[in-house]
């Protein structure tokens, strides 16, 4: 669950739309896929609303917002900035990545970066509104987000995956609305993409900020590879880096 590195080149949106269609087609035989749909850019606010709710108290997501130099802000002001940041990132993934949802009202949402893709090009940063964080975050918030958080994620992913970095599926965020938890929605969203990754022999990668998630993701084939820490807050914040290796089919084994 973490924000992507947001500074590098990607393919244009037309090619990404083709990629979305290809992804959906390749898992059409999976009964889960009939319940899942790709979120188009014009629906980004509804998808983001799910993630805003799911991560409203997450200490990693709020790391750049809950800073000492914004101690005078009310919780309403902090929450509004959290909402805006999540909308920027969700829209960027709609433009250049893959955003999927399941449930009758965007009950669970996942933000993926397919192999070789990112949301770091100048056009996407401008169109999505991510550039606004450079002045909406406080001085300490910018230090945490741009100089600590993003570089740490990018460096760690490259170290863990090595030459497979550009051939992996990156799960940046996945969240479920409070009232929709326990229905298996998150599992459906992950398995929807991991089936494609298996077919292509590609790993899936994520960072998690909660102890219980190591066990939950472990049941979906992810294994803990590394632990990393954010160190600028009063207490260090740990993230668990996990990788799901592609599972071979019986045909591939024999």
mmCIF file of C-alpha atoms in Angstrom:
data_model
loop_
_atom_site.group_PDB
_atom_site.id
_atom_site.type_symbol
_atom_site.label_atom_id
_atom_site.label_comp_id
_atom_site.label_asym_id
_atom_site.label_seq_id
_atom_site.Cartn_x
_atom_site.Cartn_y
_atom_site.Cartn_z
ATOM 1 C CA UNK A 1 0.000 0.000 0.000
ATOM 2 C CA UNK A 2 2.098 3.070 -0.678
ATOM 3 C CA UNK A 3 2.376 5.930 -3.076
ATOM 4 C CA UNK A 4 4.356 5.335 -6.225
ATOM 5 C CA UNK A 5 7.609 6.972 -7.133
ATOM 6 C CA UNK A 6 6.291 9.933 -9.112
ATOM 7 C CA UNK A 7 9.118 11.176 -11.302
ATOM 8 C CA UNK A 8 9.892 9.104 -14.578
ATOM 9 C CA UNK A 9 8.608 8.424 -18.131
ATOM 10 C CA UNK A 10 5.557 6.340 -19.143
ATOM 11 C CA UNK A 11 3.524 5.411 -22.213
ATOM 12 C CA UNK A 12 0.670 7.623 -23.313
ATOM 13 C CA UNK A 13 -2.920 7.219 -22.127
ATOM 14 C CA UNK A 14 -4.088 5.587 -25.359
ATOM 15 C CA UNK A 15 -1.652 2.736 -24.886
ATOM 16 C CA UNK A 16 -2.705 2.440 -21.251
ATOM 17 C CA UNK A 17 -6.352 2.082 -22.262
ATOM 18 C CA UNK A 18 -5.306 -0.741 -24.580
ATOM 19 C CA UNK A 19 -3.437 -2.295 -21.657
ATOM 20 C CA UNK A 20 -6.544 -2.101 -19.478
ATOM 21 C CA UNK A 21 -8.616 -3.867 -22.117
ATOM 22 C CA UNK A 22 -5.945 -6.513 -22.541
ATOM 23 C CA UNK A 23 -5.811 -7.113 -18.788
ATOM 24 C CA UNK A 24 -9.570 -7.522 -18.569
ATOM 25 C CA UNK A 25 -9.664 -9.851 -21.576
ATOM 26 C CA UNK A 26 -6.923 -12.087 -20.207
ATOM 27 C CA UNK A 27 -8.830 -12.791 -17.004
ATOM 28 C CA UNK A 28 -12.299 -12.907 -18.557
ATOM 29 C CA UNK A 29 -12.511 -16.636 -17.876
ATOM 30 C CA UNK A 30 -12.057 -15.979 -14.153
ATOM 31 C CA UNK A 31 -15.469 -15.654 -12.445
ATOM 32 C CA UNK A 32 -14.019 -12.907 -10.242
ATOM 33 C CA UNK A 33 -13.518 -10.673 -13.261
ATOM 34 C CA UNK A 34 -17.268 -10.337 -13.832
ATOM 35 C CA UNK A 35 -17.505 -8.481 -10.517
ATOM 36 C CA UNK A 36 -14.528 -6.206 -11.129
ATOM 37 C CA UNK A 37 -14.263 -3.260 -13.441
ATOM 38 C CA UNK A 38 -11.619 -0.765 -14.446
ATOM 39 C CA UNK A 39 -12.207 2.784 -13.208
ATOM 40 C CA UNK A 40 -12.047 5.359 -16.034
ATOM 41 C CA UNK A 41 -10.550 8.798 -15.383
ATOM 42 C CA UNK A 42 -13.906 10.573 -15.106
ATOM 43 C CA UNK A 43 -14.813 8.393 -12.094
ATOM 44 C CA UNK A 44 -11.613 9.043 -10.157
ATOM 45 C CA UNK A 45 -13.293 10.984 -7.332
ATOM 46 C CA UNK A 46 -15.615 8.082 -6.470
ATOM 47 C CA UNK A 47 -12.712 5.631 -6.428
ATOM 48 C CA UNK A 48 -10.579 8.020 -4.395
ATOM 49 C CA UNK A 49 -13.377 8.421 -1.829
ATOM 50 C CA UNK A 50 -13.038 4.729 -0.955
ATOM 51 C CA UNK A 51 -9.304 5.100 -0.359
ATOM 52 C CA UNK A 52 -9.742 8.354 1.556
ATOM 53 C CA UNK A 53 -11.991 6.507 3.985
ATOM 54 C CA UNK A 54 -9.846 3.389 4.141
ATOM 55 C CA UNK A 55 -6.626 5.290 4.905
ATOM 56 C CA UNK A 56 -7.944 8.222 6.927
ATOM 57 C CA UNK A 57 -5.990 7.145 10.031
ATOM 58 C CA UNK A 58 -3.077 5.387 8.352
ATOM 59 C CA UNK A 59 0.204 6.648 9.814
ATOM 60 C CA UNK A 60 2.136 6.106 6.563
ATOM 61 C CA UNK A 61 -0.403 7.870 4.337
ATOM 62 C CA UNK A 62 -0.653 10.704 6.864
ATOM 63 C CA UNK A 63 3.121 10.875 7.382
ATOM 64 C CA UNK A 64 3.536 14.019 5.255
ATOM 65 C CA UNK A 65 0.379 15.661 6.590
ATOM 66 C CA UNK A 66 0.618 15.188 10.345
ATOM 67 C CA UNK A 67 3.793 17.192 10.796
ATOM 68 C CA UNK A 68 4.963 19.383 13.719
ATOM 69 C CA UNK A 69 4.843 22.538 11.610
ATOM 70 C CA UNK A 70 1.153 21.933 10.943
ATOM 71 C CA UNK A 71 0.324 21.432 14.608
ATOM 72 C CA UNK A 72 -2.004 24.441 14.463
ATOM 73 C CA UNK A 73 -4.186 22.837 11.794
ATOM 74 C CA UNK A 74 -7.541 21.336 12.723
ATOM 75 C CA UNK A 75 -8.321 17.709 11.918
ATOM 76 C CA UNK A 76 -10.781 18.957 9.294
ATOM 77 C CA UNK A 77 -7.963 20.813 7.510
ATOM 78 C CA UNK A 78 -5.674 17.787 7.689
ATOM 79 C CA UNK A 79 -8.403 15.487 6.414
ATOM 80 C CA UNK A 80 -9.096 17.803 3.476
ATOM 81 C CA UNK A 81 -5.439 17.694 2.444
ATOM 82 C CA UNK A 82 -5.479 13.896 2.829
ATOM 83 C CA UNK A 83 -8.534 13.802 0.549
ATOM 84 C CA UNK A 84 -6.944 16.026 -2.067
ATOM 85 C CA UNK A 85 -3.692 14.061 -2.116
ATOM 86 C CA UNK A 86 -5.550 10.770 -2.552
ATOM 87 C CA UNK A 87 -7.585 12.233 -5.407
ATOM 88 C CA UNK A 88 -4.424 13.387 -7.181
ATOM 89 C CA UNK A 89 -2.792 9.976 -6.903
ATOM 90 C CA UNK A 90 -5.944 8.099 -7.911
ATOM 91 C CA UNK A 91 -6.437 10.271 -10.989
ATOM 92 C CA UNK A 92 -2.803 9.773 -11.976
ATOM 93 C CA UNK A 93 -3.299 6.001 -11.813
ATOM 94 C CA UNK A 94 -6.472 6.273 -13.885
ATOM 95 C CA UNK A 95 -4.439 8.092 -16.526
ATOM 96 C CA UNK A 96 -1.301 5.965 -16.551
ATOM 97 C CA UNK A 97 -1.801 2.917 -14.368
ATOM 98 C CA UNK A 98 -4.661 0.554 -13.640
ATOM 99 C CA UNK A 99 -7.446 1.349 -11.152
ATOM 100 C CA UNK A 100 -9.910 -1.424 -10.379
ATOM 101 C CA UNK A 101 -12.965 -1.570 -8.146
ATOM 102 C CA UNK A 102 -15.444 -4.137 -6.890
ATOM 103 C CA UNK A 103 -18.741 -3.878 -5.042
ATOM 104 C CA UNK A 104 -21.900 -1.896 -5.767
ATOM 105 C CA UNK A 105 -20.477 1.490 -4.733
ATOM 106 C CA UNK A 106 -16.687 1.455 -5.114
ATOM 107 C CA UNK A 107 -16.561 -0.690 -1.982
ATOM 108 C CA UNK A 108 -12.928 -1.648 -2.573
ATOM 109 C CA UNK A 109 -10.383 -0.009 -4.856
ATOM 110 C CA UNK A 110 -6.876 -0.944 -5.976
ATOM 111 C CA UNK A 111 -4.270 1.261 -7.637
ATOM 112 C CA UNK A 112 -1.775 -0.718 -9.717
ATOM 113 C CA UNK A 113 1.215 0.159 -11.843
ATOM 114 C CA UNK A 114 1.621 -2.493 -14.551
ATOM 115 C CA UNK A 115 5.122 -3.630 -15.575
ATOM 116 C CA UNK A 116 7.288 -0.786 -16.806
ATOM 117 C CA UNK A 117 4.718 1.904 -15.967
ATOM 118 C CA UNK A 118 4.795 4.808 -13.533
ATOM 119 C CA UNK A 119 3.049 8.140 -12.989
ATOM 120 C CA UNK A 120 6.145 10.323 -12.967
ATOM 121 C CA UNK A 121 6.034 12.073 -16.327
ATOM 122 C CA UNK A 122 5.485 15.820 -16.324
ATOM 123 C CA UNK A 123 2.175 15.667 -18.187
ATOM 124 C CA UNK A 124 0.631 13.222 -15.705
ATOM 125 C CA UNK A 125 1.945 15.174 -12.716
ATOM 126 C CA UNK A 126 0.325 18.314 -14.123
ATOM 127 C CA UNK A 127 -2.955 16.716 -15.227
ATOM 128 C CA UNK A 128 -3.481 14.792 -11.990
ATOM 129 C CA UNK A 129 -2.743 17.709 -9.666
ATOM 130 C CA UNK A 130 0.145 15.966 -7.918
ATOM 131 C CA UNK A 131 2.237 19.068 -8.550
ATOM 132 C CA UNK A 132 0.029 20.944 -6.084
ATOM 133 C CA UNK A 133 1.547 18.961 -3.209
ATOM 134 C CA UNK A 134 4.755 20.917 -3.688
ATOM 135 C CA UNK A 135 3.033 23.929 -2.166
ATOM 136 C CA UNK A 136 0.137 22.406 -0.192
ATOM 137 C CA UNK A 137 2.419 20.347 2.032
ATOM 138 C CA UNK A 138 4.300 22.151 4.772
ATOM 139 C CA UNK A 139 8.073 22.516 4.700
ATOM 140 C CA UNK A 140 8.463 19.402 6.846
ATOM 141 C CA UNK A 141 5.775 17.607 4.829
ATOM 142 C CA UNK A 142 7.691 18.222 1.608
ATOM 143 C CA UNK A 143 10.897 16.956 3.202
ATOM 144 C CA UNK A 144 9.118 13.787 4.295
ATOM 145 C CA UNK A 145 7.264 13.149 1.047
ATOM 146 C CA UNK A 146 9.677 14.192 -1.679
ATOM 147 C CA UNK A 147 13.066 13.633 -0.033
ATOM 148 C CA UNK A 148 12.458 10.664 2.260
ATOM 149 C CA UNK A 149 9.302 8.710 1.417
ATOM 150 C CA UNK A 150 9.415 8.552 -2.384
ATOM 151 C CA UNK A 151 13.176 7.935 -2.707
ATOM 152 C CA UNK A 152 13.001 5.203 -0.047
ATOM 153 C CA UNK A 153 10.216 3.378 -1.887
ATOM 154 C CA UNK A 154 11.918 3.611 -5.268
ATOM 155 C CA UNK A 155 15.320 2.491 -3.957
ATOM 156 C CA UNK A 156 13.862 -0.394 -1.970
ATOM 157 C CA UNK A 157 11.781 -1.710 -4.880
ATOM 158 C CA UNK A 158 14.837 -1.673 -7.138
ATOM 159 C CA UNK A 159 16.942 -3.453 -4.511
ATOM 160 C CA UNK A 160 14.355 -6.137 -3.766
ATOM 161 C CA UNK A 161 13.375 -6.925 -7.354
ATOM 162 C CA UNK A 162 16.686 -6.274 -9.105
ATOM 163 C CA UNK A 163 16.449 -6.711 -12.863
ATOM 164 C CA UNK A 164 12.772 -7.653 -12.496
ATOM 165 C CA UNK A 165 11.822 -4.191 -11.251
ATOM 166 C CA UNK A 166 10.413 -3.102 -14.610
ATOM 167 C CA UNK A 167 8.656 -6.441 -15.081
ATOM 168 C CA UNK A 168 6.612 -6.386 -11.890
ATOM 169 C CA UNK A 169 3.080 -5.362 -10.934
ATOM 170 C CA UNK A 170 3.197 -2.685 -8.246
ATOM 171 C CA UNK A 171 0.207 -2.501 -5.907
ATOM 172 C CA UNK A 172 0.436 1.065 -4.646
ATOM 173 C CA UNK A 173 -2.836 1.234 -2.756
ATOM 174 C CA UNK A 174 -5.668 -1.122 -1.945
ATOM 175 C CA UNK A 175 -8.459 -0.198 0.426
ATOM 176 C CA UNK A 176 -11.970 -1.230 1.423
ATOM 177 C CA UNK A 177 -14.707 0.923 2.905
ATOM 178 C CA UNK A 178 -15.305 0.216 6.581
ATOM 179 C CA UNK A 179 -18.823 -1.120 6.050
ATOM 180 C CA UNK A 180 -17.713 -3.426 3.238
ATOM 181 C CA UNK A 181 -14.874 -5.237 4.971
ATOM 182 C CA UNK A 182 -14.910 -8.987 5.498
ATOM 183 C CA UNK A 183 -16.511 -9.711 2.120
ATOM 184 C CA UNK A 184 -13.323 -10.709 0.303
ATOM 185 C CA UNK A 185 -13.277 -7.659 -1.940
ATOM 186 C CA UNK A 186 -9.566 -6.941 -1.497
ATOM 187 C CA UNK A 187 -8.687 -10.552 -2.283
ATOM 188 C CA UNK A 188 -10.751 -10.369 -5.472
ATOM 189 C CA UNK A 189 -8.940 -7.233 -6.622
ATOM 190 C CA UNK A 190 -5.527 -8.757 -5.959
ATOM 191 C CA UNK A 191 -6.333 -12.103 -7.561
ATOM 192 C CA UNK A 192 -7.745 -10.303 -10.588
ATOM 193 C CA UNK A 193 -4.276 -8.972 -11.394
ATOM 194 C CA UNK A 194 -2.148 -11.761 -9.933
ATOM 195 C CA UNK A 195 -3.791 -14.158 -12.413
ATOM 196 C CA UNK A 196 -2.433 -11.987 -15.226
ATOM 197 C CA UNK A 197 0.975 -11.789 -13.534
ATOM 198 C CA UNK A 198 1.076 -15.585 -13.246
ATOM 199 C CA UNK A 199 0.364 -16.010 -16.941
ATOM 200 C CA UNK A 200 3.218 -13.652 -17.804
ATOM 201 C CA UNK A 201 5.614 -15.017 -15.163
ATOM 202 C CA UNK A 202 5.766 -11.658 -13.392
ATOM 203 C CA UNK A 203 5.990 -10.851 -9.658
ATOM 204 C CA UNK A 204 3.637 -8.571 -7.724
ATOM 205 C CA UNK A 205 5.093 -6.082 -5.244
ATOM 206 C CA UNK A 206 3.647 -4.014 -2.396
ATOM 207 C CA UNK A 207 4.458 -2.195 0.835
ATOM 208 C CA UNK A 208 2.246 -2.603 3.903
ATOM 209 C CA UNK A 209 2.001 -0.498 7.043
ATOM 210 C CA UNK A 210 0.079 -2.838 9.378
ATOM 211 C CA UNK A 211 1.341 -5.962 11.143
ATOM 212 C CA UNK A 212 -1.791 -7.972 10.425
ATOM 213 C CA UNK A 213 -1.408 -7.436 6.681
ATOM 214 C CA UNK A 214 1.697 -9.619 6.553
ATOM 215 C CA UNK A 215 -0.475 -12.596 7.448
ATOM 216 C CA UNK A 216 -3.348 -11.520 5.211
ATOM 217 C CA UNK A 217 -1.179 -10.955 2.152
ATOM 218 C CA UNK A 218 0.710 -14.133 2.965
ATOM 219 C CA UNK A 219 -2.484 -16.091 2.337
ATOM 220 C CA UNK A 220 -2.532 -14.596 -1.157
ATOM 221 C CA UNK A 221 0.995 -15.718 -1.968
ATOM 222 C CA UNK A 222 3.030 -12.705 -0.813
ATOM 223 C CA UNK A 223 6.122 -13.171 1.314
ATOM 224 C CA UNK A 224 7.933 -10.641 3.477
ATOM 225 C CA UNK A 225 11.225 -9.585 1.871
ATOM 226 C CA UNK A 226 12.343 -6.533 3.792
ATOM 227 C CA UNK A 227 11.356 -3.989 6.423
ATOM 228 C CA UNK A 228 12.004 -0.291 5.960
ATOM 229 C CA UNK A 229 11.485 2.716 8.239
ATOM 230 C CA UNK A 230 10.411 6.342 7.962
ATOM 231 C CA UNK A 231 12.490 8.183 10.515
ATOM 232 C CA UNK A 232 11.548 11.879 10.552
ATOM 233 C CA UNK A 233 8.578 11.543 12.898
ATOM 234 C CA UNK A 234 8.784 11.292 16.691
ATOM 235 C CA UNK A 235 8.479 7.518 16.421
ATOM 236 C CA UNK A 236 9.914 5.573 13.500
ATOM 237 C CA UNK A 237 7.299 4.083 11.177
ATOM 238 C CA UNK A 238 7.872 0.628 9.739
ATOM 239 C CA UNK A 239 6.732 -0.669 6.373
ATOM 240 C CA UNK A 240 6.793 -4.309 5.325
ATOM 241 C CA UNK A 241 7.917 -4.987 1.765
ATOM 242 C CA UNK A 242 6.271 -8.047 0.240
ATOM 243 C CA UNK A 243 6.575 -9.894 -3.063
ATOM 244 C CA UNK A 244 4.334 -12.474 -4.683
ATOM 245 C CA UNK A 245 6.225 -14.729 -7.047
ATOM 246 C CA UNK A 246 4.355 -15.969 -10.138
ATOM 247 C CA UNK A 247 2.718 -19.354 -9.733
ATOM 248 C CA UNK A 248 3.280 -21.833 -12.526
ATOM 249 C CA UNK A 249 0.343 -23.703 -14.014
ATOM 250 C CA UNK A 250 0.334 -27.486 -14.343
ATOM 251 C CA UNK A 251 1.026 -27.105 -18.071
ATOM 252 C CA UNK A 252 4.107 -24.993 -17.350
ATOM 253 C CA UNK A 253 5.378 -27.456 -14.755
ATOM 254 C CA UNK A 254 5.288 -30.389 -17.103
#
